Coordinates of C-alpha atoms in Angstrom, one line a residue:
Chain A
X143 CA -22.4 -103.2 60.6
X144 CA -23.4 -100.5 63.1
X145 CA -22.4 -101.0 66.7
X146 CA -25.3 -100.1 69.0
X147 CA -25.1 -99.8 72.8
X148 CA -28.0 -101.3 74.9
X149 CA -29.2 -99.2 77.9
X150 CA -27.4 -99.9 81.2
X151 CA -29.0 -102.6 83.3
X152 CA -30.6 -101.6 86.6
X153 CA -29.1 -104.6 88.3
X154 CA -25.6 -103.8 89.7
X155 CA -24.3 -107.3 89.2
X156 CA -25.2 -107.2 85.5
X157 CA -23.5 -103.8 85.2
X158 CA -20.3 -105.2 86.8
X159 CA -20.2 -108.6 85.1
X160 CA -19.5 -110.0 81.7
X161 CA -22.0 -109.6 78.8
X162 CA -23.2 -106.6 77.0
X163 CA -21.2 -103.4 77.0
X164 CA -23.7 -100.8 78.2
X165 CA -21.7 -97.6 78.7
X166 CA -23.3 -95.2 81.2
X167 CA -23.3 -91.9 79.3
X168 CA -23.7 -88.9 81.7
X169 CA -26.3 -86.1 81.5
X170 CA -24.3 -84.6 78.6
X171 CA -24.2 -87.9 76.8
X172 CA -20.5 -88.5 77.5
X173 CA -18.2 -91.1 79.0
X174 CA -14.6 -90.3 80.1
X175 CA -11.8 -91.8 78.0
X176 CA -8.4 -92.5 79.5
X177 CA -5.7 -92.9 76.8
X178 CA -2.4 -94.7 77.4
X179 CA 0.4 -95.6 75.0
X180 CA 0.5 -99.3 74.2
X181 CA 4.3 -99.2 74.2
X182 CA 5.0 -98.3 77.8
X183 CA 1.6 -97.5 79.4
X184 CA 2.3 -93.7 79.6
X185 CA -0.8 -91.7 80.2
X186 CA -1.2 -89.6 77.1
X187 CA -4.5 -87.7 77.6
X188 CA -8.0 -87.8 79.0
X189 CA -10.9 -86.9 76.8
X190 CA -14.7 -87.6 76.4
X191 CA -16.7 -89.7 74.0
X192 CA -20.4 -89.6 73.1
X193 CA -22.1 -92.6 71.6
X194 CA -21.1 -91.7 68.1
X195 CA -17.4 -91.3 69.0
X196 CA -17.4 -94.6 70.8
X197 CA -19.2 -96.3 68.0
X198 CA -16.8 -94.9 65.4
X199 CA -13.8 -95.9 67.5
X200 CA -15.1 -99.5 67.8
X201 CA -16.0 -99.7 64.1
X202 CA -12.8 -98.1 62.6
X203 CA -10.1 -98.9 65.3
X204 CA -9.1 -95.2 65.2
X205 CA -9.8 -93.1 68.3
X206 CA -12.7 -90.6 68.0
X207 CA -13.7 -88.3 70.8
X208 CA -16.3 -85.6 71.4
X209 CA -14.8 -82.1 71.8
X210 CA -16.7 -80.3 74.6
X211 CA -15.1 -76.9 73.8
X212 CA -16.1 -77.2 70.1
X213 CA -19.3 -79.2 70.7
X214 CA -18.6 -81.7 67.9
X215 CA -17.2 -85.1 67.0
X216 CA -13.4 -85.0 67.0
X217 CA -11.3 -87.5 65.0
X218 CA -8.0 -87.1 67.0
X219 CA -5.1 -86.3 64.7
X220 CA -7.2 -85.3 61.7
X221 CA -5.3 -82.0 61.6
X222 CA -2.0 -82.9 63.0
X223 CA -1.6 -86.4 61.5
X224 CA -1.3 -87.8 65.0
X225 CA -4.0 -90.4 64.6
X226 CA -4.4 -93.0 67.4
X227 CA -4.8 -96.6 66.5
X228 CA -6.7 -98.5 69.2
X229 CA -5.3 -101.8 70.3
X230 CA -7.5 -102.5 73.3
X231 CA -10.5 -101.0 75.0
X232 CA -11.4 -101.7 78.6
X233 CA -14.2 -100.3 80.8
X234 CA -14.5 -99.9 84.6
X235 CA -16.8 -101.5 87.1
X236 CA -19.7 -99.0 86.6
X237 CA -19.1 -98.5 82.8
X238 CA -18.8 -94.7 82.9
X239 CA -15.2 -94.7 81.7
X240 CA -13.3 -96.4 79.0
X241 CA -9.5 -97.0 78.8
X242 CA -7.9 -97.0 75.3
X243 CA -4.5 -98.4 74.7
X244 CA -3.3 -96.8 71.6
X245 CA -0.3 -96.3 69.3
X246 CA 0.2 -92.7 68.0
X247 CA 1.0 -92.0 64.4
X248 CA 2.7 -88.9 63.0
X249 CA 4.7 -86.9 65.5
X250 CA 4.2 -89.4 68.3
X251 CA 2.4 -86.7 70.3
X252 CA -1.0 -86.5 71.9
X253 CA -1.0 -83.0 73.4
X254 CA -1.9 -79.9 71.3
X255 CA 1.1 -78.2 72.8
X256 CA 3.3 -80.6 70.8
X257 CA 4.3 -82.7 73.8
X258 CA 3.9 -86.5 73.9
X259 CA 1.5 -86.4 76.8
X260 CA -0.9 -83.8 78.1
X261 CA 0.4 -84.6 81.6
X262 CA 3.7 -82.8 81.3
X263 CA 3.6 -81.0 84.6
X264 CA 4.0 -82.1 88.2
X265 CA 2.2 -80.6 91.1
X266 CA 4.4 -79.5 94.0
X267 CA 3.5 -77.8 97.2
X268 CA 6.0 -75.1 98.3
X269 CA 5.3 -73.2 101.5
X270 CA 1.6 -74.0 101.2
X271 CA 1.4 -72.9 97.5
X272 CA 0.4 -75.5 94.9
X273 CA 2.8 -75.0 92.0
X274 CA 3.3 -76.7 88.6
X275 CA 6.7 -77.8 87.4
X276 CA 7.3 -78.8 83.8
X277 CA 8.6 -82.3 83.7
X278 CA 8.6 -82.8 79.9
X279 CA 9.2 -79.8 77.6
X280 CA 10.1 -81.7 74.5
X281 CA 7.9 -80.5 71.6
X282 CA 7.4 -83.1 68.9
X283 CA 5.8 -80.5 66.6
X284 CA 5.3 -76.8 66.4
X285 CA 1.6 -76.1 67.2
X286 CA 1.7 -72.8 65.4
X287 CA 2.7 -74.6 62.2
X288 CA 0.2 -77.5 62.6
X289 CA -3.0 -75.8 63.7
X290 CA -4.8 -72.8 62.3
X291 CA -5.8 -70.2 64.9
X292 CA -9.3 -71.7 65.2
X293 CA -8.3 -75.3 65.7
X294 CA -6.2 -77.1 68.3
X295 CA -7.3 -80.4 66.8
Chain B
X42 CA -0.8 -74.9 106.3
X43 CA -3.9 -74.9 104.2
X44 CA -3.4 -75.4 100.5
X45 CA -5.5 -72.9 98.5
X46 CA -6.1 -73.0 94.7
X47 CA -6.1 -69.7 92.9
X48 CA -8.8 -69.2 90.2
X49 CA -7.7 -70.4 86.7
X50 CA -6.2 -67.7 84.5
X51 CA -8.0 -66.4 81.4
X52 CA -4.8 -66.5 79.5
X53 CA -4.3 -69.9 77.8
X54 CA -0.5 -69.7 77.9
X55 CA -0.6 -69.1 81.6
X56 CA -3.0 -72.1 82.1
X57 CA -0.6 -74.4 80.1
X58 CA 2.7 -73.2 81.5
X59 CA 4.6 -73.5 84.8
X60 CA 3.5 -71.5 87.8
X61 CA 0.4 -71.7 90.0
X62 CA -1.7 -74.9 90.0
X63 CA -5.1 -73.6 89.2
X64 CA -7.4 -76.6 88.8
X65 CA -10.4 -76.0 86.5
X66 CA -13.3 -77.5 88.6
X67 CA -16.3 -78.2 86.5
X68 CA -19.9 -77.0 87.1
X69 CA -20.3 -79.5 89.8
X70 CA -17.0 -78.4 91.4
X71 CA -15.0 -81.4 90.4
X72 CA -11.9 -82.5 88.5
X73 CA -11.3 -85.9 87.1
X74 CA -8.6 -88.1 88.9
X75 CA -6.8 -90.8 87.0
X76 CA -5.1 -93.2 89.4
X77 CA -2.2 -95.5 88.4
X78 CA 0.0 -97.9 90.4
X79 CA 3.5 -96.5 91.0
X80 CA 4.9 -100.0 90.6
X81 CA 4.0 -100.8 87.0
X82 CA 1.8 -97.9 85.8
X83 CA -1.4 -100.1 85.7
X84 CA -4.6 -98.0 85.6
X85 CA -6.4 -98.7 88.8
X86 CA -9.4 -96.4 88.8
X87 CA -10.9 -93.1 87.7
X88 CA -12.6 -90.9 90.2
X89 CA -13.4 -87.3 91.0
X90 CA -12.1 -84.7 93.4
X91 CA -13.6 -81.5 94.7
X92 CA -11.3 -78.7 96.1
X93 CA -11.5 -80.2 99.6
X94 CA -10.5 -83.7 98.4
X95 CA -7.6 -82.3 96.3
X96 CA -6.5 -80.1 99.2
X97 CA -6.5 -83.0 101.7
X98 CA -4.7 -85.2 99.2
X99 CA -1.9 -82.6 98.8
X100 CA -1.7 -82.0 102.6
X101 CA -1.8 -85.6 103.8
X102 CA -0.3 -87.6 100.9
X103 CA -3.2 -89.9 101.1
X104 CA -5.7 -90.0 98.2
X105 CA -9.1 -88.4 99.0
X106 CA -11.9 -88.2 96.4
X107 CA -15.5 -87.0 96.2
X108 CA -18.1 -89.6 95.8
X109 CA -20.7 -88.4 93.4
X110 CA -23.1 -91.3 94.3
X111 CA -22.9 -90.6 98.0
X112 CA -22.4 -86.8 97.6
X113 CA -19.6 -86.6 100.1
X114 CA -15.9 -86.6 100.7
X115 CA -14.4 -90.1 100.3
X116 CA -11.1 -91.1 101.9
X117 CA -10.4 -94.1 99.7
X118 CA -9.7 -97.2 101.7
X119 CA -11.2 -95.9 105.0
X120 CA -13.5 -98.9 105.2
X121 CA -11.4 -101.6 103.3
X122 CA -8.0 -100.6 104.6
X123 CA -6.9 -100.1 101.0
X124 CA -5.5 -96.6 101.5
X125 CA -3.6 -95.0 98.6
X126 CA -0.3 -93.3 99.3
X127 CA 0.3 -90.6 96.6
X128 CA 3.9 -90.5 95.2
X129 CA 3.3 -88.0 92.4
X130 CA 0.5 -85.8 91.1
X131 CA 0.5 -84.4 87.6
X132 CA -2.1 -82.3 85.8
X133 CA -2.9 -82.0 82.1
X134 CA -2.7 -79.0 79.7
X135 CA -6.0 -77.5 80.6
X136 CA -5.9 -78.4 84.3
X137 CA -9.2 -80.2 84.5
X138 CA -7.7 -83.6 85.2
X139 CA -5.1 -84.9 87.7
X140 CA -3.1 -88.0 87.5
X141 CA -2.1 -89.7 90.8
X142 CA 0.6 -92.3 91.0
X143 CA -0.1 -94.3 94.1
X144 CA 0.8 -97.3 96.1
X145 CA -2.1 -99.3 97.6
X146 CA -2.1 -100.6 101.2
X147 CA -4.1 -103.5 102.6
X148 CA -5.4 -105.9 100.0
X149 CA -3.6 -104.2 97.1
X150 CA -6.9 -103.6 95.4
X151 CA -8.6 -100.4 94.2
X152 CA -11.9 -101.8 93.0
X153 CA -14.9 -102.3 95.3
X154 CA -15.4 -105.7 93.6
X155 CA -12.2 -106.9 95.2
X156 CA -10.1 -106.7 92.0
X157 CA -6.8 -104.8 91.8
X158 CA -8.2 -102.5 89.1
X159 CA -11.6 -101.3 88.2
X160 CA -10.7 -101.9 84.5
X161 CA -11.0 -105.7 84.6
X162 CA -13.0 -106.0 81.4
X163 CA -12.1 -105.8 77.8
X164 CA -14.6 -104.5 75.1
X165 CA -14.9 -106.8 72.1
X166 CA -17.2 -106.5 69.1
X167 CA -18.7 -109.8 68.0
X168 CA -21.1 -109.7 65.0
X169 CA -21.8 -106.1 65.6
X170 CA -22.5 -106.5 69.3
X171 CA -20.3 -104.7 71.9
X172 CA -19.5 -107.3 74.6
X173 CA -17.4 -107.3 77.8
X174 CA -15.0 -110.1 78.5
X175 CA -13.5 -110.4 82.0
X176 CA -9.7 -110.2 81.8
X177 CA -8.9 -110.2 85.5
X178 CA -11.2 -112.1 87.9
X179 CA -8.8 -112.4 90.9
X180 CA -10.5 -111.0 94.0
X181 CA -8.1 -109.6 96.6
X182 CA -10.8 -109.4 99.2
X183 CA -14.4 -110.5 99.6
X184 CA -16.6 -107.3 99.2
X185 CA -19.4 -108.9 101.3
X186 CA -17.1 -109.2 104.2
X187 CA -15.5 -105.8 103.9
X188 CA -18.4 -103.5 103.2
X189 CA -21.7 -103.1 104.9
X190 CA -24.7 -103.1 102.6
X191 CA -24.8 -99.3 102.5
X192 CA -21.2 -98.7 101.7
X193 CA -19.0 -99.8 98.8
X194 CA -16.2 -97.5 100.1

């Protein structure tokens, strides 16, 4: 059965209440997807979904996104084996973002650099300069072995 | 001292490594901000920041965003008292998203509906229909008492 999304209601109370899930896709047809690990809540990645990706995610229970850089549907983990099984989906008050709680197969990594999370760097300000400090440098896989030169998943 | 952001490097390895924080603002001049509670990691909200909001956040330690609906700088909690003190900022591999770990003052609520988190609804599919179910209906404040008709913070 194909999941279809009704258009968002004009009424704000309807948008913020219970009832139909009416994602507010932006001008590019996308919603933001925040992805956390069901185990401990760690933020793994932030991506985007078009209606097709959101529909496939709901229908299959496996996370699908839309790759803006490659302009196409992206079944996360198809190349690396790091598929994401979706345990829960939530949305926010204005329905332009979804939150996926997932478990990660394969190397237990969500980042194309081989790290568990894409958020492996902390921002620090030193003498007025905003700098990045690597907080997690553990590579769960070798990206050069997993991806071809044209694909980073 | 004013924090300035250098332009993003063309080199992908530089973008993904340690060194300068070079946020990749989109065509509208924004990065995505994911906001979690430092206490337990709960996802509170997702918002956007322009360079000014990001700079003020780094300089003051209090979260500032850019309101797309009102097209202006938004010091979160200025109306409601629910200021967000920032304990840590991270960025992702391609530097177009920041993750703020915050503690919330005032009513301990991030959502304009009065709830702790904007993500108070779960998505369920019932007979092919995507529906929203309210998971958290506890209101930490009464929005009609806190906001004027023109402002939802």
